[in-house]
Structures are given as C-alpha cells and as structure tokens.
PDB file of C-alpha atoms in Angstrom:
ATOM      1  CA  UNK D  19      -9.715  11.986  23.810  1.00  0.00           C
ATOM      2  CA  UNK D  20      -7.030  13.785  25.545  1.00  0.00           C
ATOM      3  CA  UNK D  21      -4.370  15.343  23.386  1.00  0.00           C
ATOM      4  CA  UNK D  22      -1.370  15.177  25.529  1.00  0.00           C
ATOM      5  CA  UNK D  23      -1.836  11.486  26.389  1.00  0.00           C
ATOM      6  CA  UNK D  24      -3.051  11.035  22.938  1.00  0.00           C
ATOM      7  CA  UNK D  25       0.718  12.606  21.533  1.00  0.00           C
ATOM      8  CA  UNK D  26       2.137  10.508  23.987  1.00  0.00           C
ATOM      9  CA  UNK D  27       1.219   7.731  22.773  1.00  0.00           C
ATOM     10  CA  UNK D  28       1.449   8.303  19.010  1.00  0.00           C
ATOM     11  CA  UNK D  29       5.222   9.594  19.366  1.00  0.00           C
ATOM     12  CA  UNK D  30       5.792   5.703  21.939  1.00  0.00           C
ATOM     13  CA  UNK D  31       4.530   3.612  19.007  1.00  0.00           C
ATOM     14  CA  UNK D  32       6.701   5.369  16.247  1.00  0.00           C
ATOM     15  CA  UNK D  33       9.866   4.829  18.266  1.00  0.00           C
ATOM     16  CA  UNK D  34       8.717   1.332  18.912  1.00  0.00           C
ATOM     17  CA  UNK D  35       8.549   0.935  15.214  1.00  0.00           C
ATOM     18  CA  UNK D  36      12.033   2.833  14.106  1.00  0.00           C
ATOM     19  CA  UNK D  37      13.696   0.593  16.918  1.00  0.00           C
ATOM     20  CA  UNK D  38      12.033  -2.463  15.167  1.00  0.00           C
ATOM     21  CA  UNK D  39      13.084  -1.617  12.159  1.00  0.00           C
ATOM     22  CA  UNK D  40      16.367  -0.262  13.033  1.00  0.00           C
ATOM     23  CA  UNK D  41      18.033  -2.449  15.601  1.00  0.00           C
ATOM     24  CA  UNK D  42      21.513  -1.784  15.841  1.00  0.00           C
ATOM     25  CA  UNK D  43      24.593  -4.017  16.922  1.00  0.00           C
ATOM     26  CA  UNK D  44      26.393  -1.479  18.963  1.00  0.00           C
ATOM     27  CA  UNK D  45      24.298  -0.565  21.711  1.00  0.00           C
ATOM     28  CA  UNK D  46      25.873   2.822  22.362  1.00  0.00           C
ATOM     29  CA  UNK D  47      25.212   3.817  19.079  1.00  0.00           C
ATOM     30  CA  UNK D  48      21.293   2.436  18.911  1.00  0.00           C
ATOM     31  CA  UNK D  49      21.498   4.188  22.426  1.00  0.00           C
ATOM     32  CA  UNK D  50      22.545   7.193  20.744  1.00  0.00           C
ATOM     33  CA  UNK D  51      20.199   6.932  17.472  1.00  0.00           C
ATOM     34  CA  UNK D  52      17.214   7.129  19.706  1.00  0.00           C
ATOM     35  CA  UNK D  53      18.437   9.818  22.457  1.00  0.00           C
ATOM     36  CA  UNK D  54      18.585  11.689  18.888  1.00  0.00           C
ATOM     37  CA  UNK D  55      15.392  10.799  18.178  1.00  0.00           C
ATOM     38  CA  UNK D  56      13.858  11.907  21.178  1.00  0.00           C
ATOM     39  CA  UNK D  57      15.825  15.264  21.953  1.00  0.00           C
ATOM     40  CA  UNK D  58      13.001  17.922  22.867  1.00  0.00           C
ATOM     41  CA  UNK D  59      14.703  20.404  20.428  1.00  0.00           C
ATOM     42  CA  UNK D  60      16.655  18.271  17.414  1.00  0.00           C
ATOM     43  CA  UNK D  61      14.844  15.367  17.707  1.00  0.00           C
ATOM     44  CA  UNK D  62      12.277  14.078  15.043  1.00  0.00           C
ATOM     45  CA  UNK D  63       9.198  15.339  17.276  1.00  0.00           C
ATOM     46  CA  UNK D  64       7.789  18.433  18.144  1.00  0.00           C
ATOM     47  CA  UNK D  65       4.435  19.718  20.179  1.00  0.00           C
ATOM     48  CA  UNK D  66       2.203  18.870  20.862  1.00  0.00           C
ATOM     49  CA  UNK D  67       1.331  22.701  19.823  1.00  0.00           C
ATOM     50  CA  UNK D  68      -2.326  24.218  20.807  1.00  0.00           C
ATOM     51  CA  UNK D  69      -3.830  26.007  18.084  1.00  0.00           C
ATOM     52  CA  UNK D  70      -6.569  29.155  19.153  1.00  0.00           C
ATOM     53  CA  UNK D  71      -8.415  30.300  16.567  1.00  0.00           C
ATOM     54  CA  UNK D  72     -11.116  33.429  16.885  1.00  0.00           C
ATOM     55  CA  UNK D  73     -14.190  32.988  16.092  1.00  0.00           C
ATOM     56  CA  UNK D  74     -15.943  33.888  13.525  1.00  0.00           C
ATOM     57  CA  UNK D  75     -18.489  36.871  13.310  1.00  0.00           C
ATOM     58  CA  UNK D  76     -21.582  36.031  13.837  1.00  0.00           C
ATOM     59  CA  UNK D  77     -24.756  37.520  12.203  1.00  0.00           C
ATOM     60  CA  UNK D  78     -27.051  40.242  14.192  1.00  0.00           C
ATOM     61  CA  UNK D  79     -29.705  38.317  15.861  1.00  0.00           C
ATOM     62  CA  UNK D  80     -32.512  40.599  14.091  1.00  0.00           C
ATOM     63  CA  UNK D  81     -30.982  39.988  10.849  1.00  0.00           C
ATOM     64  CA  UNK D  82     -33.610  38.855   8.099  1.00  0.00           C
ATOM     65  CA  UNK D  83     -32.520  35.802   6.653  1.00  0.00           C
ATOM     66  CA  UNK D  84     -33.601  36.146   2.421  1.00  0.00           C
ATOM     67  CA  UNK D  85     -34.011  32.593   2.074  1.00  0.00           C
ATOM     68  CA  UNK D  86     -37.103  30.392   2.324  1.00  0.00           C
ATOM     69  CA  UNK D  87     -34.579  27.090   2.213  1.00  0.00           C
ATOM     70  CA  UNK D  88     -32.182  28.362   5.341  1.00  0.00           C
ATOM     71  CA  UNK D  89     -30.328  26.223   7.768  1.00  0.00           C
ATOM     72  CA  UNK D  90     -31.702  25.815  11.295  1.00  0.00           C
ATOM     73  CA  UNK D  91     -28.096  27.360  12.672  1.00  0.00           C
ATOM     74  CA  UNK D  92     -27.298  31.468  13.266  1.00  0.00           C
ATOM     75  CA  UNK D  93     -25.722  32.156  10.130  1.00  0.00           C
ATOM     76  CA  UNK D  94     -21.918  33.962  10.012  1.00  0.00           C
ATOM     77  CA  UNK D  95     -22.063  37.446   8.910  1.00  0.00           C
ATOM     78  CA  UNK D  96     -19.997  36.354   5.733  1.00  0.00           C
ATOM     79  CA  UNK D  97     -22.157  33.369   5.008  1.00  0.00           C
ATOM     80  CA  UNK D  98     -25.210  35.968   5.624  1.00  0.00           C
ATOM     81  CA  UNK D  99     -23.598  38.662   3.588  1.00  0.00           C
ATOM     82  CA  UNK D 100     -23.429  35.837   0.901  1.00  0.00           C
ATOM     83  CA  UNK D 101     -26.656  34.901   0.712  1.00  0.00           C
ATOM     84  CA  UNK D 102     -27.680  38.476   0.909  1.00  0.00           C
ATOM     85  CA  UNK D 103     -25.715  38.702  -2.935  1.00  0.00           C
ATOM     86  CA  UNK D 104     -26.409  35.398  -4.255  1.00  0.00           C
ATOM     87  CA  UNK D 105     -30.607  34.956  -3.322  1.00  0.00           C
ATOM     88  CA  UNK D 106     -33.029  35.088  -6.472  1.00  0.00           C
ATOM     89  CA  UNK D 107     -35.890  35.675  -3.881  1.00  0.00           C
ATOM     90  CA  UNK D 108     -38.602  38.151  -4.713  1.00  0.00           C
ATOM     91  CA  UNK D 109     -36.856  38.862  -7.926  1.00  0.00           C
ATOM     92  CA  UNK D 110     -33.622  40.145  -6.513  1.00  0.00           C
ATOM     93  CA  UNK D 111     -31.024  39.460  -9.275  1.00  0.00           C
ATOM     94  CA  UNK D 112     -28.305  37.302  -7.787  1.00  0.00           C
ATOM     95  CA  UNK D 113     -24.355  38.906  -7.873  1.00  0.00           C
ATOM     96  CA  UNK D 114     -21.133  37.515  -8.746  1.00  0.00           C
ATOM     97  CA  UNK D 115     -20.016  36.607  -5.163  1.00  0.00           C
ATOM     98  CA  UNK D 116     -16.173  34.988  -3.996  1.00  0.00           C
ATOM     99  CA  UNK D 117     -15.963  34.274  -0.571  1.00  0.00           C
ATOM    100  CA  UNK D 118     -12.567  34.221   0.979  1.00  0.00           C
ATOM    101  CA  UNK D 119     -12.616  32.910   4.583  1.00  0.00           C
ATOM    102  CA  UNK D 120     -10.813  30.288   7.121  1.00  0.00           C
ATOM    103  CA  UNK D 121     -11.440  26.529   7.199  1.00  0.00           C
ATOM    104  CA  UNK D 122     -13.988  25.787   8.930  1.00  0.00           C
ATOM    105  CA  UNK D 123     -16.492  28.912   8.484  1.00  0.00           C
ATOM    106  CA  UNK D 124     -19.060  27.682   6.729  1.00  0.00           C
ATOM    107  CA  UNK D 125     -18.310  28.589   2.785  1.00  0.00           C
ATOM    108  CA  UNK D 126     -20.434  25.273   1.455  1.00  0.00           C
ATOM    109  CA  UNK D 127     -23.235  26.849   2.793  1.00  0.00           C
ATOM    110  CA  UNK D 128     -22.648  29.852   1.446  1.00  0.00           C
ATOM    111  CA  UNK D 129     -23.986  28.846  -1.768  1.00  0.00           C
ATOM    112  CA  UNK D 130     -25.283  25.879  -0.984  1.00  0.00           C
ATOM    113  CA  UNK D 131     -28.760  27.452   0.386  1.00  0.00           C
ATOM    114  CA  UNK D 132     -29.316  30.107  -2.645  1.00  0.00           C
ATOM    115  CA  UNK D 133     -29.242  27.382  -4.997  1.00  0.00           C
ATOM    116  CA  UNK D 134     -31.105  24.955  -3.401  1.00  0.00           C
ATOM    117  CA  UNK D 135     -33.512  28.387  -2.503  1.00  0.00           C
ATOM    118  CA  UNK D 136     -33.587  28.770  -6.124  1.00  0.00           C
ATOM    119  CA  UNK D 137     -34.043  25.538  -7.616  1.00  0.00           C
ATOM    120  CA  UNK D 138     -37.402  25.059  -5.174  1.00  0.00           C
ATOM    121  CA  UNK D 139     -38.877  28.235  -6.317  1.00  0.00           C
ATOM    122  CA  UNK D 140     -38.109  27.317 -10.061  1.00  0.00           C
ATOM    123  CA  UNK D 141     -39.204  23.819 -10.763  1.00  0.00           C
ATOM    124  CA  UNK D 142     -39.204  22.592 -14.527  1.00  0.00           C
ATOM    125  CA  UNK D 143     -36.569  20.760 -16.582  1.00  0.00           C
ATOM    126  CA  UNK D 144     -33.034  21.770 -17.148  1.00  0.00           C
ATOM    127  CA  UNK D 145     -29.856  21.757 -15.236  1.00  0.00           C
ATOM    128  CA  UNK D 146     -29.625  25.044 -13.242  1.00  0.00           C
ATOM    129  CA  UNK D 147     -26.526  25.438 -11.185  1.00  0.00           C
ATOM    130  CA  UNK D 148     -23.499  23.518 -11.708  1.00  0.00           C
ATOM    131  CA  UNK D 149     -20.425  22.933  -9.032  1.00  0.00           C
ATOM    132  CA  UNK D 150     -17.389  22.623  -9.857  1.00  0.00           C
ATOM    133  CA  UNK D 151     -14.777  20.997  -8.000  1.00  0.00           C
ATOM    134  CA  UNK D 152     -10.789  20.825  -8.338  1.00  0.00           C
ATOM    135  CA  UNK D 153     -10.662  16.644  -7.309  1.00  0.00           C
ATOM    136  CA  UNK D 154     -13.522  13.719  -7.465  1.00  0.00           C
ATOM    137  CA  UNK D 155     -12.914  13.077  -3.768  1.00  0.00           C
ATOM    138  CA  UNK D 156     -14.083  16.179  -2.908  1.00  0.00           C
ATOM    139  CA  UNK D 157     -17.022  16.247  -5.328  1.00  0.00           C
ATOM    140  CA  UNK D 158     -17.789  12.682  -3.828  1.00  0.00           C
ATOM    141  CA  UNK D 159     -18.027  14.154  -0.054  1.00  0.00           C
ATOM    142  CA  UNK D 160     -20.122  17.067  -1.026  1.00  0.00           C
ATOM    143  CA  UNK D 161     -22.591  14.733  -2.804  1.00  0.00           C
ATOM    144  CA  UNK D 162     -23.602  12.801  -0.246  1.00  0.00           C
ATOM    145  CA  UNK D 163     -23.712  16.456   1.843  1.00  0.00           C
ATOM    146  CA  UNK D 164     -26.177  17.637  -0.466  1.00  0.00           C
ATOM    147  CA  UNK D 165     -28.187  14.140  -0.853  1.00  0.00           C
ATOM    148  CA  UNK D 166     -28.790  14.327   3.421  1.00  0.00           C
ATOM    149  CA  UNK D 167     -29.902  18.210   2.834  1.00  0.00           C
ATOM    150  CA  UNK D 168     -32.204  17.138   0.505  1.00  0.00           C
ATOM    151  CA  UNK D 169     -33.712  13.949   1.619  1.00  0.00           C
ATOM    152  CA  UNK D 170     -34.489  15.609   5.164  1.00  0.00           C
ATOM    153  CA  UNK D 171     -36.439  19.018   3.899  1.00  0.00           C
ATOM    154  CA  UNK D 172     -39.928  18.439   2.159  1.00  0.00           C
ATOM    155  CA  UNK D 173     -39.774  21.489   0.420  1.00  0.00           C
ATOM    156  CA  UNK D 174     -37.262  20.208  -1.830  1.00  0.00           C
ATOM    157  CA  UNK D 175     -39.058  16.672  -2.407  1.00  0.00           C
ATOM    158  CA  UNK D 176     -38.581  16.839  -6.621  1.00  0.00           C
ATOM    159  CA  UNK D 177     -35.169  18.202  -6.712  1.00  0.00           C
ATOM    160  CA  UNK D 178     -32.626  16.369  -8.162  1.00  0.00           C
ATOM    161  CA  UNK D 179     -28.779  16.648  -8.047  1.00  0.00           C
ATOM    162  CA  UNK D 180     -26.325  14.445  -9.631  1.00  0.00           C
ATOM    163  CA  UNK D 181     -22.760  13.632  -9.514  1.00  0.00           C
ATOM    164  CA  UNK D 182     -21.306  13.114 -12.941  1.00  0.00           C
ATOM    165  CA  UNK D 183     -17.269  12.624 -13.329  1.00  0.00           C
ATOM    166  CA  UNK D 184     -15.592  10.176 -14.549  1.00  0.00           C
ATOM    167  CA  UNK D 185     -15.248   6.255 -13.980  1.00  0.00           C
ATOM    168  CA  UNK D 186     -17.224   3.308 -14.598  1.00  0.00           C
ATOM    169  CA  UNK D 187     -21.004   3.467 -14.433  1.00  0.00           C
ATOM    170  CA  UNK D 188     -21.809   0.210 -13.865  1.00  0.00           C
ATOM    171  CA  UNK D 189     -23.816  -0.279 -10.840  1.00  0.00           C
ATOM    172  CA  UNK D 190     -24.101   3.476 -10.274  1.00  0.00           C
ATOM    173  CA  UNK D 191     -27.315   4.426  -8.473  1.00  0.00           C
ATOM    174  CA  UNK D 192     -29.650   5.809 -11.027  1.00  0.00           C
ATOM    175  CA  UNK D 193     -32.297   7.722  -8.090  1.00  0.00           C
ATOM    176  CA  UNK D 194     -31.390  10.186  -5.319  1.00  0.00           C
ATOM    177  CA  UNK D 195     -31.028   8.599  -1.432  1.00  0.00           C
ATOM    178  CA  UNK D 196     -30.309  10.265   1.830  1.00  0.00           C
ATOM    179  CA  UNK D 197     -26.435   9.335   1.311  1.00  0.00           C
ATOM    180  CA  UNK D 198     -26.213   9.672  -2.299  1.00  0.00           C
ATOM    181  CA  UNK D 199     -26.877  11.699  -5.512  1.00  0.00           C
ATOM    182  CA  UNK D 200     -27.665  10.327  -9.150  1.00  0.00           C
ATOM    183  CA  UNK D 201     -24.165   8.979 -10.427  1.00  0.00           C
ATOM    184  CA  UNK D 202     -25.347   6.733 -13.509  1.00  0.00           C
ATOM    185  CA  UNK D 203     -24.687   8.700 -16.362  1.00  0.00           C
ATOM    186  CA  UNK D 204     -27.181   6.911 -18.617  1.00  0.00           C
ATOM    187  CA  UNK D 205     -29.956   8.464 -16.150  1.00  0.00           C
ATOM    188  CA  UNK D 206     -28.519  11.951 -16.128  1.00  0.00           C
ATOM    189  CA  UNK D 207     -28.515  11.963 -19.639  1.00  0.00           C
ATOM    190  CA  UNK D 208     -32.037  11.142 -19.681  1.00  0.00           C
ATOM    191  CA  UNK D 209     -33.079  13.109 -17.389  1.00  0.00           C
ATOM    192  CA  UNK D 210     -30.917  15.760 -16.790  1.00  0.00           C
ATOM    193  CA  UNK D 211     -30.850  16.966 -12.931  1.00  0.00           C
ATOM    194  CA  UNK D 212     -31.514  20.397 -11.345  1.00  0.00           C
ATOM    195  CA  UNK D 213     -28.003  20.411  -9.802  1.00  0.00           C
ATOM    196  CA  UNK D 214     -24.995  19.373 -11.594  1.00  0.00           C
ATOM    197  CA  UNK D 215     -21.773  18.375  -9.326  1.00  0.00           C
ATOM    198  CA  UNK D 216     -18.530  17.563 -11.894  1.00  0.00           C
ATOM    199  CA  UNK D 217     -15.061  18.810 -12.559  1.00  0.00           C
ATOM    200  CA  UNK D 218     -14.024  20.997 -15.392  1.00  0.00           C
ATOM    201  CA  UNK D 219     -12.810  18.299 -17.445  1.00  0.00           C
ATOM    202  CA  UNK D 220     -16.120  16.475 -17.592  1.00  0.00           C
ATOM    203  CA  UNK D 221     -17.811  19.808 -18.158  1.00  0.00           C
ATOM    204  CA  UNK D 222     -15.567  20.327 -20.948  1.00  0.00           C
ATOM    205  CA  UNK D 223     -16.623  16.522 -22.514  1.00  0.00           C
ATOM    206  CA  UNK D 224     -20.268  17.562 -21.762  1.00  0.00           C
ATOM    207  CA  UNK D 225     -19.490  20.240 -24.273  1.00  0.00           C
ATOM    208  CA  UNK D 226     -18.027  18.830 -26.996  1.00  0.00           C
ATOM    209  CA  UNK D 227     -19.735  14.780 -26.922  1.00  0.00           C
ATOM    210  CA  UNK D 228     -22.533  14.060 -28.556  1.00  0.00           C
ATOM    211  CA  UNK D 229     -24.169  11.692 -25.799  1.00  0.00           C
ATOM    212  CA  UNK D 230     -23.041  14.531 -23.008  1.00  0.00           C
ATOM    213  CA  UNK D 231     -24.597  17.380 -24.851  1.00  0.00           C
ATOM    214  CA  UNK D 232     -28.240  15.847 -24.121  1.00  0.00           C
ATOM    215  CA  UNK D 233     -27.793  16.715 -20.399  1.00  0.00           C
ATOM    216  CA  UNK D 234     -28.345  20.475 -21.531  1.00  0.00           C
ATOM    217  CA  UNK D 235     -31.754  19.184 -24.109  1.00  0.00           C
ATOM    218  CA  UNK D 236     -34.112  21.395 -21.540  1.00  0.00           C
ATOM    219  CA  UNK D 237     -31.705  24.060 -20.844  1.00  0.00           C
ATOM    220  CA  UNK D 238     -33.297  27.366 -22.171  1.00  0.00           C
ATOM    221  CA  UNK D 239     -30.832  30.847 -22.347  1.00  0.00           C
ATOM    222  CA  UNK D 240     -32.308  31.696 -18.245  1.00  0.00           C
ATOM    223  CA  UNK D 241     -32.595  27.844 -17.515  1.00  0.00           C
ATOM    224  CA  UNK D 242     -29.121  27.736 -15.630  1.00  0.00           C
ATOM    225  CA  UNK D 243     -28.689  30.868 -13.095  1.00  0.00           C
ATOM    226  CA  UNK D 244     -25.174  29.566 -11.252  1.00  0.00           C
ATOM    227  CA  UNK D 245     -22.131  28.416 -11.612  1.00  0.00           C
ATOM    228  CA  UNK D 246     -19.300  27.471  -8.639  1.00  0.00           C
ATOM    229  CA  UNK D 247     -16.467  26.952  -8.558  1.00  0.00           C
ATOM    230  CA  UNK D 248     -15.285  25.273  -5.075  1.00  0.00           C
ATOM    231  CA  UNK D 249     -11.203  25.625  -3.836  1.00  0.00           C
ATOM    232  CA  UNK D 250     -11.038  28.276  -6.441  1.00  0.00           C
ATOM    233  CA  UNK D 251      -7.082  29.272  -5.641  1.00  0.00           C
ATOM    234  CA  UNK D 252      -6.246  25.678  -7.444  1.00  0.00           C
ATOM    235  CA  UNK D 253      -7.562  26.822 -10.887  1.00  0.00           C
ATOM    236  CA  UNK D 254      -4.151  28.778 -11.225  1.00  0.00           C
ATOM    237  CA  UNK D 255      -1.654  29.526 -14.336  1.00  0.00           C
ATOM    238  CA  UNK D 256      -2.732  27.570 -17.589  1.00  0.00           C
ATOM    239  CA  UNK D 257      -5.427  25.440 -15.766  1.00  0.00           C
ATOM    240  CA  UNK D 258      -7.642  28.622 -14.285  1.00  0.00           C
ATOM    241  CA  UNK D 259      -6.695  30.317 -18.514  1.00  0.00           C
ATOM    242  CA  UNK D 260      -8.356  26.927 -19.718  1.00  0.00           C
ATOM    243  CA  UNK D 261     -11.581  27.229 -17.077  1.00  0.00           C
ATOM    244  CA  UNK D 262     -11.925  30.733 -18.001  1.00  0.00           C
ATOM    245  CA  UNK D 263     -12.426  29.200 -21.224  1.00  0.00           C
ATOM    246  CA  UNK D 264     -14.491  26.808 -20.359  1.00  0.00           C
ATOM    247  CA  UNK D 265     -17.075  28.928 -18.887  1.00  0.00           C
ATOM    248  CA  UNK D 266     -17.160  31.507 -21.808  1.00  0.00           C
ATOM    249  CA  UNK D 267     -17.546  28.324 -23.996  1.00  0.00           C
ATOM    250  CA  UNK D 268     -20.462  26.994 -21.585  1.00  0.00           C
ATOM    251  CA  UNK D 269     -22.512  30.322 -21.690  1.00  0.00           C
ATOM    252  CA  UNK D 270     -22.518  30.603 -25.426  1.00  0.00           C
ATOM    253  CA  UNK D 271     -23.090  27.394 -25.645  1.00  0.00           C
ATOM    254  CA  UNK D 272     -26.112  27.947 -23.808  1.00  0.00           C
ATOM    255  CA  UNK D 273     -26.602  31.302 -25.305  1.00  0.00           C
ATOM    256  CA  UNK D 274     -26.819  32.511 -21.658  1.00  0.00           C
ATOM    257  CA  UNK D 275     -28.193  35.976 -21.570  1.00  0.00           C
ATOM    258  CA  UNK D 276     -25.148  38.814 -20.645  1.00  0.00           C
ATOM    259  CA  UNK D 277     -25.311  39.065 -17.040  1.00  0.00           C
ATOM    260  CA  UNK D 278     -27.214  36.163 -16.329  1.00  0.00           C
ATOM    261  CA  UNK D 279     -25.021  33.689 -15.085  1.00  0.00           C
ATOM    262  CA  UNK D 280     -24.079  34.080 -11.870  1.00  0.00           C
ATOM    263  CA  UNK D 281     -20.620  32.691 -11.047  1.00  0.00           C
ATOM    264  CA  UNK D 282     -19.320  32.118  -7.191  1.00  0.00           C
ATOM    265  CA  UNK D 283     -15.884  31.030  -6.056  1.00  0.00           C
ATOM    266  CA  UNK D 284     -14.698  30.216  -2.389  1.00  0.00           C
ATOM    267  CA  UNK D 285     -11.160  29.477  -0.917  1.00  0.00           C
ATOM    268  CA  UNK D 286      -9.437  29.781   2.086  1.00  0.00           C
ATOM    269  CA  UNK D 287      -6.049  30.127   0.864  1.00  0.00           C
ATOM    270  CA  UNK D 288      -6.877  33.112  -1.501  1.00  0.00           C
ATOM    271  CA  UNK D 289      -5.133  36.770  -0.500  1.00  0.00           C
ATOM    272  CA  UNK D 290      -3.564  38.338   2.850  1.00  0.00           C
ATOM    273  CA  UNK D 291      -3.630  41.441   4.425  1.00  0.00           C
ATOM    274  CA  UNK D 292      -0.670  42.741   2.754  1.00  0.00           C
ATOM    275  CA  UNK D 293      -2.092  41.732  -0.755  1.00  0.00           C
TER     276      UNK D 293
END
C-alpha cells in the first residue's frame, strides 16, 4: 500500500461523491463549489501528513527476565520495569504499578505476563486477577488476545479466563478456544475462572446479586492477588469516585488482607511533561 497514491485516491472518490450528491445548475458556481473544495490551503483536505515516532527503549540484552511465562520478543524497558514490580516469582511481593506510555508500546503485556506468571504457579479454585475495562468492545478484543496466549503455551493448559459483561447468554461458549474465552455466565458461575475480564458495572452486580456472588464461592482473603484497570484516564470525575468505591467494596468483600491486592492501571493519555 502506498500512502500517497492511497490519499489520492480516497480524497478522488469523496469529491466524486459530494459532486453526486451536490450537482448544481449553474456551472460556474458547481465549478466554484469544488475549486473550494479542493484548494491546497482552505479546502476540505489536508496531508497527507507523515507521522515519526521514536522508538521506544528497549531492555539491556543481559537483562534477567523474572518471569517463567515471558513472551518470545525483547521486552521494552517499561514493560520490563513492569514486570520487575508486578512478578509474584520466588516470593517477591508484587507492587502497585501504573504504566503511562504511547500507543503502541506494549502496556497489555505489561500485566498480561505477571498474571498469567502467577496464575500457573498458583493453581486451585478461585478467581485471581480481574481486568477491568472502560467499554465491552475493548474487553471483547482482549479476550480473544488472551484465549490465543493461552491455547498456544502448555504451561498454562488448566487456566481459565472468562469474559463476563453484559448481554444475552444464549449460545455463549461455555469452554475456552484459541479465539475465545468462557462467556456463558451459567458456566462462570459454576465454575468460577482464574481470570476475570468485565467492566465495573458488572463487577458492581457481581457484588451485590445473589446468583453473581457464587463466582467468588472459592475465593479465600489471598485467593485474588490483582486487579487492572485498562484506559485508566476514562475512570474520571464521579465515575473513577464510584470505582474507587467499588474496589474498597470488592476487597472487604473479600476480606482481602491490607496490602494484598495488587492494583495496576495503564493509559496513554495520562500526564505531560509540564504536569
């Protein structure tokens, strides 16, 4: 694909549609709608523009890596650092961790690979991380991320995720695939999974209905170790007062232990270098 010929095209077919839709009598002024149009500076187009971006840091090749479940990819030095904070391995006590970096760098993976670290080191019932995210869509897309991570490592042959938000659950696969998570709600109840993708308003439900409140029936006080909260910067105002909330509600709930939960946040959009 070449982006000049590509724009080229793109801004041909949009005047060929305004001049469809916008044929004028007077052919000085439909002559003069569309020199309008297509002036280089007033005109309704602009660019194409060529965006360079620099690249991101990249971790020292000696670097230990303190994860048994790592990508096969040179980690960032932020995604590194993050790991670094957020691995339970050989008893290192995972910390509170936000990462604030570009589009683009890698922040899934940030926590992605502790948790999924953890959860093959600590096998037994009970749901022990939980992702939050700010729109289904996005919890959708990450699902069926995590499913492919999953299904293509046999070290984490037992794990289970699931996707629970809202809308129907008829037809919703009850078992994990390589494209998909547990989504019927019936068999999360029943068997509540090891990872937990929602929003906060079905985590809220989970805590106040009766039939939700069985997906936490294994959960002891150290059963669930994180908690993350993805495109953090949109929890602002009233809705980030009411997740604040949420998780206090959550860990007494749960009578999580003080200091035990650890809690993880990423954005992009978060902070400048003036703030």
């Amino acid at each position: 694909m070449l982006p000049l010929v590509l724009s080229d095209q793109i801004r041909r077919t949009l005047v060929d549609y305004l001049r469809t839709s916008f044929r004028f009598r007077d052919h000085t002024l439909d002559r003069a709608l569309f020199t309008y149009l297509q002036d280089p500076n007033r005109g309704m187009f602009r660019g194409p523009y060529l965006d360079v971006r620099l690249p991101f840091r990249q971790s020292l090749p000696g670097d230990p890596i303190p994860l048994q479940i790592a990508p096969p990819f040179p980690p960032y030095a932020h995604q590194l650092r993050a790991w670094q904070r957020l691995s339970s391995r050989e008893n290192h006590h995972p910390e509170s961790t936000l990462v604030v970096t570009g589009t683009g760098s890698g922040k899934t993976e940030c926590f992605l690979y502790p948790i999924l670290d953890h959860c093959a080191r600590h096998r037994g019932a009970g749901v022990k991380a939980i992702l939050i995210y700010p729109m289904n869509a996005l919890a959708t897309d990450q699902a069926r991320r995590l499913a492919g991570l999953i299904h293509g490592d046999e070290r984490l042959k037992g794990i289970r995720a699931g996707l629970y938000v809202g809308g129907g659950d008829q037809s919703l696969p009850s078992h994990m695939g390589p494209d998909h998570l547990i989504e019927n709600k019936q068999a999360l109840r029943n068997e509540p999974p090891d990872i937990l993708l929602t929003n906060y308003k079905m985590l809220d439900f989970m805590l106040l209905r009766p039939d939700e409140r069985r997906l936490w029936q294994h959960n002891a006080p150290d059963t669930l170790r994180y908690l993350v909260i993805d495109e953090l910067h949109t929890f602002d105002g009233a809705q980030g007062s009411d997740v604040g909330c949420l998780v206090r509600r959550l860990k007494t709930r749960l009578q999580s232990p003080a200091g035990h939960l650890v809690c993880a946040g990423t954005s992009a959009t978060i902070g400048s270098a003036t703030d």
